[in-house]
Structure formats: structure tokens, C-alpha cells
Amino acid sequence: MADNRRSQVVTQGVQRTPNRAMLRAVGFGDNDFTKPIVGIANGFSTITPCNMGLDALARRAEAGVRAAGGMPQLFGTITISDGISMGTEGMKYSLVSRDVIADSIETVCNGQSMDGVLAIGGCDKNMPGAMIAMARMNIPAIFVYGGTIKPGHYQGEDLTVVSAFEAVGEYSAGKIGADRLLAVERHACPGAGSCGGMYTANTMSSAFEAMGMSLMYSSTMAAEDGEKADSAEKSAQVLVNAIRNQILPSQILTRKAFENAITVIMAVGGSTNAVLHLLAIAHARGVDLSLDDFETIRQRVPVLCDLKPSGRYVAIDLHRAGGIPQVMKMLLNQGLLHGDALTVTGQTIEQVLADIPADPRPDQAVIRPFRDPMYAIGHLGILKGNLASEGAVAKLSGVKNRRITGPARVFESEEDCLTAILAKTINPGDVIVIRYEGPKGGPGMREMLAPTSAIIGAGLGDAVGLITDGRFSGGTYGMVVGHVAPEAAVGGTIALVQEGDSITIDADRNLLQLNVDESELTQRRAAWTPPPPRYRRGVLAKYAKLVSSSSRGAVTDLDLF
């Protein structure tokens, strides 16, 4: 058996007898001590529908490890429900949880000298958190996605959790009544699984499939369907094979794998959060990746899928239409994917896609033919200018007005902005600025789904712009720009904006500009003082002290020494 860490340790003579005694207590027999020990990192929780089905998947994975000749060891990790914490102080803990999850998986696997790890996650930060840990540890690893939620239904309309947020804006604008608002809330989320559109969870699961760290087709399966549990068991068997053959994340998570992931994310219309998370995973693995790489790939990759939030369909529709493998095969045929990139199965991308049709089926409308895309180029634009010298991220799918110049409406928090929108004090042509919500300033870089959904619900989606040093939910769309860096808390230009200043957002020129003379900005900068830390104890205080710029992935271990 090749290089198995724990199985070697527990067989190294009498000095290891206490270790063996402890393992006997959890079920090891005489014949088990030479088997690879496989950690199963289980994000099960009843906190969120995204994760409430994960325990059953962990048990199927456990059975798969045993059947393949390994010894499974289950352990838990945490989750935060972005959807439930959205719009509250609790949302500050969401991005923080990504690092807590990564640290916890690394700690357990390295502390127990595990030979490999299978991580099961559902909600948004389980996924990059697990992948960051896998990249750091470099032991054989595979990710199992908990699966997507099925859409809710009301009066013939498919609903997702974003439908409920947008209904709040519609209600406040007088477009719907209280009965409709309550009905949408009651029907939006019918059961287990992650948010159903091409939001952050489904975006990251698609990215991991494209990178070769998850099994083909697994990223778009419904949480409640039997094939999801079957896939979890199969994933465990593939992992044991990877341990025996020492197929490592360092061989899979290469520059080519990241380029493949970005390409697929552009083609499916994925979340802006993917930019942040892929930068962080690349940092953990030591792969050189920057914001500029996203813009370069965007220019050559069309959006091929008609998916929510700006499109019509949800992830299970994509699955029925052929899933991520169908999208990947189309991209591969156009020379847009690295077919020689390795997957955890030991096969290359080209090999695992060999039997996939070259073109999408004509009896579906989710995946468009390459010759007739939704958009000619990718939807995740990297904007720069004096308001974002390090860069900012804009999601441009569904945007009709690609250039806005208007007066700044400045808010120091998400809550203040939402209050103004619901009070109908935002006018067409305004450019909303929400600041001090960045990685350090929030801290935690909250997602602005509540204000952006309220804007859409109020009918202002094509009439106003919004910029922030915070983040956006995968459910956000419209002329919105997030991840503005440098952030306000470190003295970025966004901190110097005053009410009424002219701001330009120009998607075609990749420009985010404050139209104020440089001499005036110099005076404002000299007068600016950093705000005091919002937290002085606990996890948010530690996070604010350690976290890097969003342009570097908001990682917490950048240049520590």
C-alpha cells in the first residue's frame, strides 16, 4: 500500500499499542490496521435545508469506504446558513465560516494522520472551506455535494429562496399584497438541498466537477433523489482508489484546473462568489491566480445556460438537460478546456467526457447551442478605476443598461441602505454606495441580497447602480459591483465618496470611476481616519486582524511571516 500515513503509524510495533487500543474502541479489528483510514468530514446540520440531508450521504459514503477496503472515520464540521442569516448581523460570520471549516478539516485530518478525506457539504461556505483544506493538506481527497433543492411552485411559477427576497421589494413597492408575499414565503423552499438557481452553492459544485475534484454529474443532482446517495457511495470508492494510487490534490488542482473551473463558471452564469473562493483555493494550493485571469477567460467564453437568477431555469433542469458534463464537452470541442487535466478518478477531463454528445439535445432549452449563446462573452466582469484600483467584480448577465453615471447615495451599512430602498427614497439614475462592509470593515464581507432584491422588486433593477466593498449573493443580478478593493476600512477610495458625487459604472470599458478631481480626493484622504474596530474579542476580531483584501481571496494566512 502506497504512502498511507495513519495505517503506517498504527502498525509500527509495540510503541503504537495505545493508539491501536483507542482505535479498537471505535470499531477496528485485527485486520483493519493496514487499511487506509479515510476521514469523512460531515457538514450535517438542521440549521439549514442545504445541509439537513448530509448525514444520510455520510453514511452511504461510510459504506462505500468499507466496501472498497478502507476504514472510515466520521467527524463533523460547522455551517452557517447564508439564506437565514442574510440581512442580519449574523451574516458577518458567513465568510468567516469558510476559514473555520477549512481549519477544522485540516486540524482533524492532520491531527489524526488520515490517509485521505471525503468532505460532504451543502451550504455555500462548506464547499470552498473543504477545498481550501484539501489544497493545504495535499492528501487524496474528493468532494461530495449535498445536492440542490427542488424548486417551489406557486400559481404555475417556479420559486427559489431569491423569490422570497424579491417579493419583499415587490410588496414594499405596492406591486403585490400581503397574501401573495406570504404564499411565496410558504412555497419557496419545499425541502432539503441548496438554493436552486445557479447561485453560489451550485456554482461551486459545478466548479469542483470541472476541476476534477468531484464525480461527473454530481454537481447538479437533487438532494432528495436516490442518485445523490449513490453518487456519495461511488465517490467514497473512487477516493479509496485514489489513496492506493496516491492521486493527490497537487496533481489535480493545477493552473489548468482553475482555468477549466473559471471557463465553466462563465458558461453557466455562476456567482460572483466563485471569484473570491477560487482565488482562496488557489492561494492554499500555491497556484498563481489573479483577478485579471477571470477577465481574460471571460472574453473568450460565452454564457451558454439560461439559469436563474437572471434566466429561467434551475439546477435540476440543467441536470436533466445533460448537466455540467454536457457544458464541458461543448467547451472542450471549442478548445476552451484543458482536456489533459487530471481528475480524482485517475482519468483526464477528455477521457471522462469521451461519451458525452458534442451538442446539447434539441428537446431542451436550458443549454444553448454554442452558435446561439445567451451572451457572447462571460458575465463576471473585473472592473477597475480610481474607485477600485485593485479591482472589483460585476455580474453582467441580464444587465440592459451597461453604463450608468449618476449621483452617489452613500450608506455606511447594508441595513441603512435597505431602509432607504423600502422607504422609496432611491431614484432612477442613482448609484448606491454601501461601504465598510468589506472583509476587515464588516468584518466578514456580508452579502447584499436584501438590498439588491429589494431594488429588483421595486422595479429599479435597470435604473440604478450599486457598488460595495461587501459581497453579493449568487442570487443577485442587475448593475451591481462588489468586492471593491481596496475596501473602505483600509482607506480605499470608496471611503472618500460623498453624497451626490458623480460615479460611473461602465461594463463595456471595465471601469469603476469616482468623477472627482484628484486634488479634492487628496484633501479628503488626508482628512480620513480609520474607524475603530467593530469587534475587539472573539472570532470576528481575529478575522478582521488577519484577513486579506478581497482581491486576494480574503484569505487569513497571507504573508503571516
mmCIF file with all atom_site columns, N, CA and C in Angstrom, residues 384-410:
data_model
loop_
_atom_site.group_PDB
_atom_site.id
_atom_site.type_symbol
_atom_site.label_atom_id
_atom_site.label_alt_id
_atom_site.label_comp_id
_atom_site.label_asym_id
_atom_site.label_entity_id
_atom_site.label_seq_id
_atom_site.pdbx_PDB_ins_code
_atom_site.Cartn_x
_atom_site.Cartn_y
_atom_site.Cartn_z
_atom_site.occupancy
_atom_site.B_iso_or_equiv
_atom_site.pdbx_formal_charge
_atom_site.auth_seq_id
_atom_site.auth_comp_id
_atom_site.auth_asym_id
_atom_site.auth_atom_id
_atom_site.pdbx_PDB_model_num
ATOM 1  N N  . LYS A 1 384 ? -12.059 48.102 -12.933 1.00 0.00 ? 384 LYS A N  1
ATOM 2  C CA . LYS A 1 384 ? -11.027 48.854 -12.229 1.00 0.00 ? 384 LYS A CA 1
ATOM 3  C C  . LYS A 1 384 ? -11.216 50.340 -12.513 1.00 0.00 ? 384 LYS A C  1
ATOM 4  N N  . GLY A 1 385 ? -10.496 51.149 -11.764 1.00 0.00 ? 385 GLY A N  1
ATOM 5  C CA . GLY A 1 385 ? -10.587 52.600 -11.869 1.00 0.00 ? 385 GLY A CA 1
ATOM 6  C C  . GLY A 1 385 ? -10.190 53.183 -10.537 1.00 0.00 ? 385 GLY A C  1
ATOM 7  N N  . ASN A 1 386 ? -10.359 54.499 -10.366 1.00 0.00 ? 386 ASN A N  1
ATOM 8  C CA . ASN A 1 386 ? -9.905  55.082 -9.105  1.00 0.00 ? 386 ASN A CA 1
ATOM 9  C C  . ASN A 1 386 ? -10.753 54.647 -7.915  1.00 0.00 ? 386 ASN A C  1
ATOM 10 N N  . LEU A 1 387 ? -11.928 54.068 -8.166  1.00 0.00 ? 387 LEU A N  1
ATOM 11 C CA . LEU A 1 387 ? -12.738 53.531 -7.067  1.00 0.00 ? 387 LEU A CA 1
ATOM 12 C C  . LEU A 1 387 ? -12.362 52.097 -6.718  1.00 0.00 ? 387 LEU A C  1
ATOM 13 N N  . ALA A 1 388 ? -11.579 51.448 -7.557  1.00 0.00 ? 388 ALA A N  1
ATOM 14 C CA . ALA A 1 388 ? -11.203 50.056 -7.314  1.00 0.00 ? 388 ALA A CA 1
ATOM 15 C C  . ALA A 1 388 ? -9.874  49.783 -7.997  1.00 0.00 ? 388 ALA A C  1
ATOM 16 N N  . SER A 1 389 ? -8.810  50.330 -7.444  1.00 0.00 ? 389 SER A N  1
ATOM 17 C CA . SER A 1 389 ? -7.503  50.178 -8.085  1.00 0.00 ? 389 SER A CA 1
ATOM 18 C C  . SER A 1 389 ? -7.036  48.728 -8.084  1.00 0.00 ? 389 SER A C  1
ATOM 19 N N  . GLU A 1 390 ? -7.466  47.942 -7.096  1.00 0.00 ? 390 GLU A N  1
ATOM 20 C CA . GLU A 1 390 ? -7.125  46.518 -7.064  1.00 0.00 ? 390 GLU A CA 1
ATOM 21 C C  . GLU A 1 390 ? -8.125  45.679 -7.842  1.00 0.00 ? 390 GLU A C  1
ATOM 22 N N  . GLY A 1 391 ? -9.297  46.242 -8.081  1.00 0.00 ? 391 GLY A N  1
ATOM 23 C CA . GLY A 1 391 ? -10.309 45.530 -8.840  1.00 0.00 ? 391 GLY A CA 1
ATOM 24 C C  . GLY A 1 391 ? -11.610 45.374 -8.090  1.00 0.00 ? 391 GLY A C  1
ATOM 25 N N  . ALA A 1 392 ? -12.669 45.101 -8.839  1.00 0.00 ? 392 ALA A N  1
ATOM 26 C CA . ALA A 1 392 ? -13.989 44.827 -8.305  1.00 0.00 ? 392 ALA A CA 1
ATOM 27 C C  . ALA A 1 392 ? -14.657 43.846 -9.256  1.00 0.00 ? 392 ALA A C  1
ATOM 28 N N  . VAL A 1 393 ? -15.728 43.215 -8.786  1.00 0.00 ? 393 VAL A N  1
ATOM 29 C CA . VAL A 1 393 ? -16.383 42.163 -9.566  1.00 0.00 ? 393 VAL A CA 1
ATOM 30 C C  . VAL A 1 393 ? -17.822 42.563 -9.853  1.00 0.00 ? 393 VAL A C  1
ATOM 31 N N  . ALA A 1 394 ? -18.204 42.486 -11.117 1.00 0.00 ? 394 ALA A N  1
ATOM 32 C CA . ALA A 1 394 ? -19.575 42.793 -11.524 1.00 0.00 ? 394 ALA A CA 1
ATOM 33 C C  . ALA A 1 394 ? -20.176 41.583 -12.224 1.00 0.00 ? 394 ALA A C  1
ATOM 34 N N  . LYS A 1 395 ? -21.441 41.295 -11.921 1.00 0.00 ? 395 LYS A N  1
ATOM 35 C CA . LYS A 1 395 ? -22.170 40.227 -12.606 1.00 0.00 ? 395 LYS A CA 1
ATOM 36 C C  . LYS A 1 395 ? -23.055 40.895 -13.648 1.00 0.00 ? 395 LYS A C  1
ATOM 37 N N  . LEU A 1 396 ? -22.739 40.661 -14.925 1.00 0.00 ? 396 LEU A N  1
ATOM 38 C CA . LEU A 1 396 ? -23.321 41.446 -16.003 1.00 0.00 ? 396 LEU A CA 1
ATOM 39 C C  . LEU A 1 396 ? -24.431 40.736 -16.756 1.00 0.00 ? 396 LEU A C  1
ATOM 40 N N  . SER A 1 397 ? -24.771 39.503 -16.367 1.00 0.00 ? 397 SER A N  1
ATOM 41 C CA . SER A 1 397 ? -25.850 38.807 -17.065 1.00 0.00 ? 397 SER A CA 1
ATOM 42 C C  . SER A 1 397 ? -27.182 39.487 -16.768 1.00 0.00 ? 397 SER A C  1
ATOM 43 N N  . GLY A 1 398 ? -27.962 39.679 -17.786 1.00 0.00 ? 398 GLY A N  1
ATOM 44 C CA . GLY A 1 398 ? -29.270 40.289 -17.626 1.00 0.00 ? 398 GLY A CA 1
ATOM 45 C C  . GLY A 1 398 ? -29.250 41.799 -17.521 1.00 0.00 ? 398 GLY A C  1
ATOM 46 N N  . VAL A 1 399 ? -28.069 42.422 -17.596 1.00 0.00 ? 399 VAL A N  1
ATOM 47 C CA . VAL A 1 399 ? -27.964 43.875 -17.470 1.00 0.00 ? 399 VAL A CA 1
ATOM 48 C C  . VAL A 1 399 ? -28.308 44.529 -18.805 1.00 0.00 ? 399 VAL A C  1
ATOM 49 N N  . LYS A 1 400 ? -29.304 45.380 -18.798 1.00 0.00 ? 400 LYS A N  1
ATOM 50 C CA . LYS A 1 400 ? -29.713 46.083 -20.020 1.00 0.00 ? 400 LYS A CA 1
ATOM 51 C C  . LYS A 1 400 ? -28.979 47.401 -20.196 1.00 0.00 ? 400 LYS A C  1
ATOM 52 N N  . ASN A 1 401 ? -28.816 48.121 -19.097 1.00 0.00 ? 401 ASN A N  1
ATOM 53 C CA . ASN A 1 401 ? -28.128 49.409 -19.142 1.00 0.00 ? 401 ASN A CA 1
ATOM 54 C C  . ASN A 1 401 ? -26.700 49.197 -18.658 1.00 0.00 ? 401 ASN A C  1
ATOM 55 N N  . ARG A 1 402 ? -25.753 49.082 -19.563 1.00 0.00 ? 402 ARG A N  1
ATOM 56 C CA . ARG A 1 402 ? -24.392 48.690 -19.214 1.00 0.00 ? 402 ARG A CA 1
ATOM 57 C C  . ARG A 1 402 ? -23.495 49.861 -18.815 1.00 0.00 ? 402 ARG A C  1
ATOM 58 N N  . ARG A 1 403 ? -24.040 51.062 -18.848 1.00 0.00 ? 403 ARG A N  1
ATOM 59 C CA . ARG A 1 403 ? -23.284 52.222 -18.388 1.00 0.00 ? 403 ARG A CA 1
ATOM 60 C C  . ARG A 1 403 ? -24.189 53.141 -17.602 1.00 0.00 ? 403 ARG A C  1
ATOM 61 N N  . ILE A 1 404 ? -23.768 53.464 -16.393 1.00 0.00 ? 404 ILE A N  1
ATOM 62 C CA . ILE A 1 404 ? -24.529 54.389 -15.544 1.00 0.00 ? 404 ILE A CA 1
ATOM 63 C C  . ILE A 1 404 ? -23.566 55.443 -15.003 1.00 0.00 ? 404 ILE A C  1
ATOM 64 N N  . THR A 1 405 ? -23.924 56.695 -15.157 1.00 0.00 ? 405 THR A N  1
ATOM 65 C CA . THR A 1 405 ? -23.254 57.776 -14.447 1.00 0.00 ? 405 THR A CA 1
ATOM 66 C C  . THR A 1 405 ? -24.322 58.519 -13.668 1.00 0.00 ? 405 THR A C  1
ATOM 67 N N  . GLY A 1 406 ? -24.147 58.568 -12.364 1.00 0.00 ? 406 GLY A N  1
ATOM 68 C CA . GLY A 1 406 ? -25.181 59.191 -11.556 1.00 0.00 ? 406 GLY A CA 1
ATOM 69 C C  . GLY A 1 406 ? -24.665 59.614 -10.200 1.00 0.00 ? 406 GLY A C  1
ATOM 70 N N  . PRO A 1 407 ? -25.525 60.279 -9.426  1.00 0.00 ? 407 PRO A N  1
ATOM 71 C CA . PRO A 1 407 ? -25.127 60.770 -8.105  1.00 0.00 ? 407 PRO A CA 1
ATOM 72 C C  . PRO A 1 407 ? -25.015 59.644 -7.095  1.00 0.00 ? 407 PRO A C  1
ATOM 73 N N  . ALA A 1 408 ? -24.000 59.725 -6.256  1.00 0.00 ? 408 ALA A N  1
ATOM 74 C CA . ALA A 1 408 ? -23.792 58.728 -5.219  1.00 0.00 ? 408 ALA A CA 1
ATOM 75 C C  . ALA A 1 408 ? -24.816 58.884 -4.106  1.00 0.00 ? 408 ALA A C  1
ATOM 76 N N  . ARG A 1 409 ? -25.366 57.762 -3.683  1.00 0.00 ? 409 ARG A N  1
ATOM 77 C CA . ARG A 1 409 ? -26.190 57.692 -2.475  1.00 0.00 ? 409 ARG A CA 1
ATOM 78 C C  . ARG A 1 409 ? -25.434 56.809 -1.494  1.00 0.00 ? 409 ARG A C  1
ATOM 79 N N  . VAL A 1 410 ? -24.873 57.407 -0.463  1.00 0.00 ? 410 VAL A N  1
ATOM 80 C CA . VAL A 1 410 ? -23.870 56.751 0.372   1.00 0.00 ? 410 VAL A CA 1
ATOM 81 C C  . VAL A 1 410 ? -24.483 56.211 1.663   1.00 0.00 ? 410 VAL A C  1
#
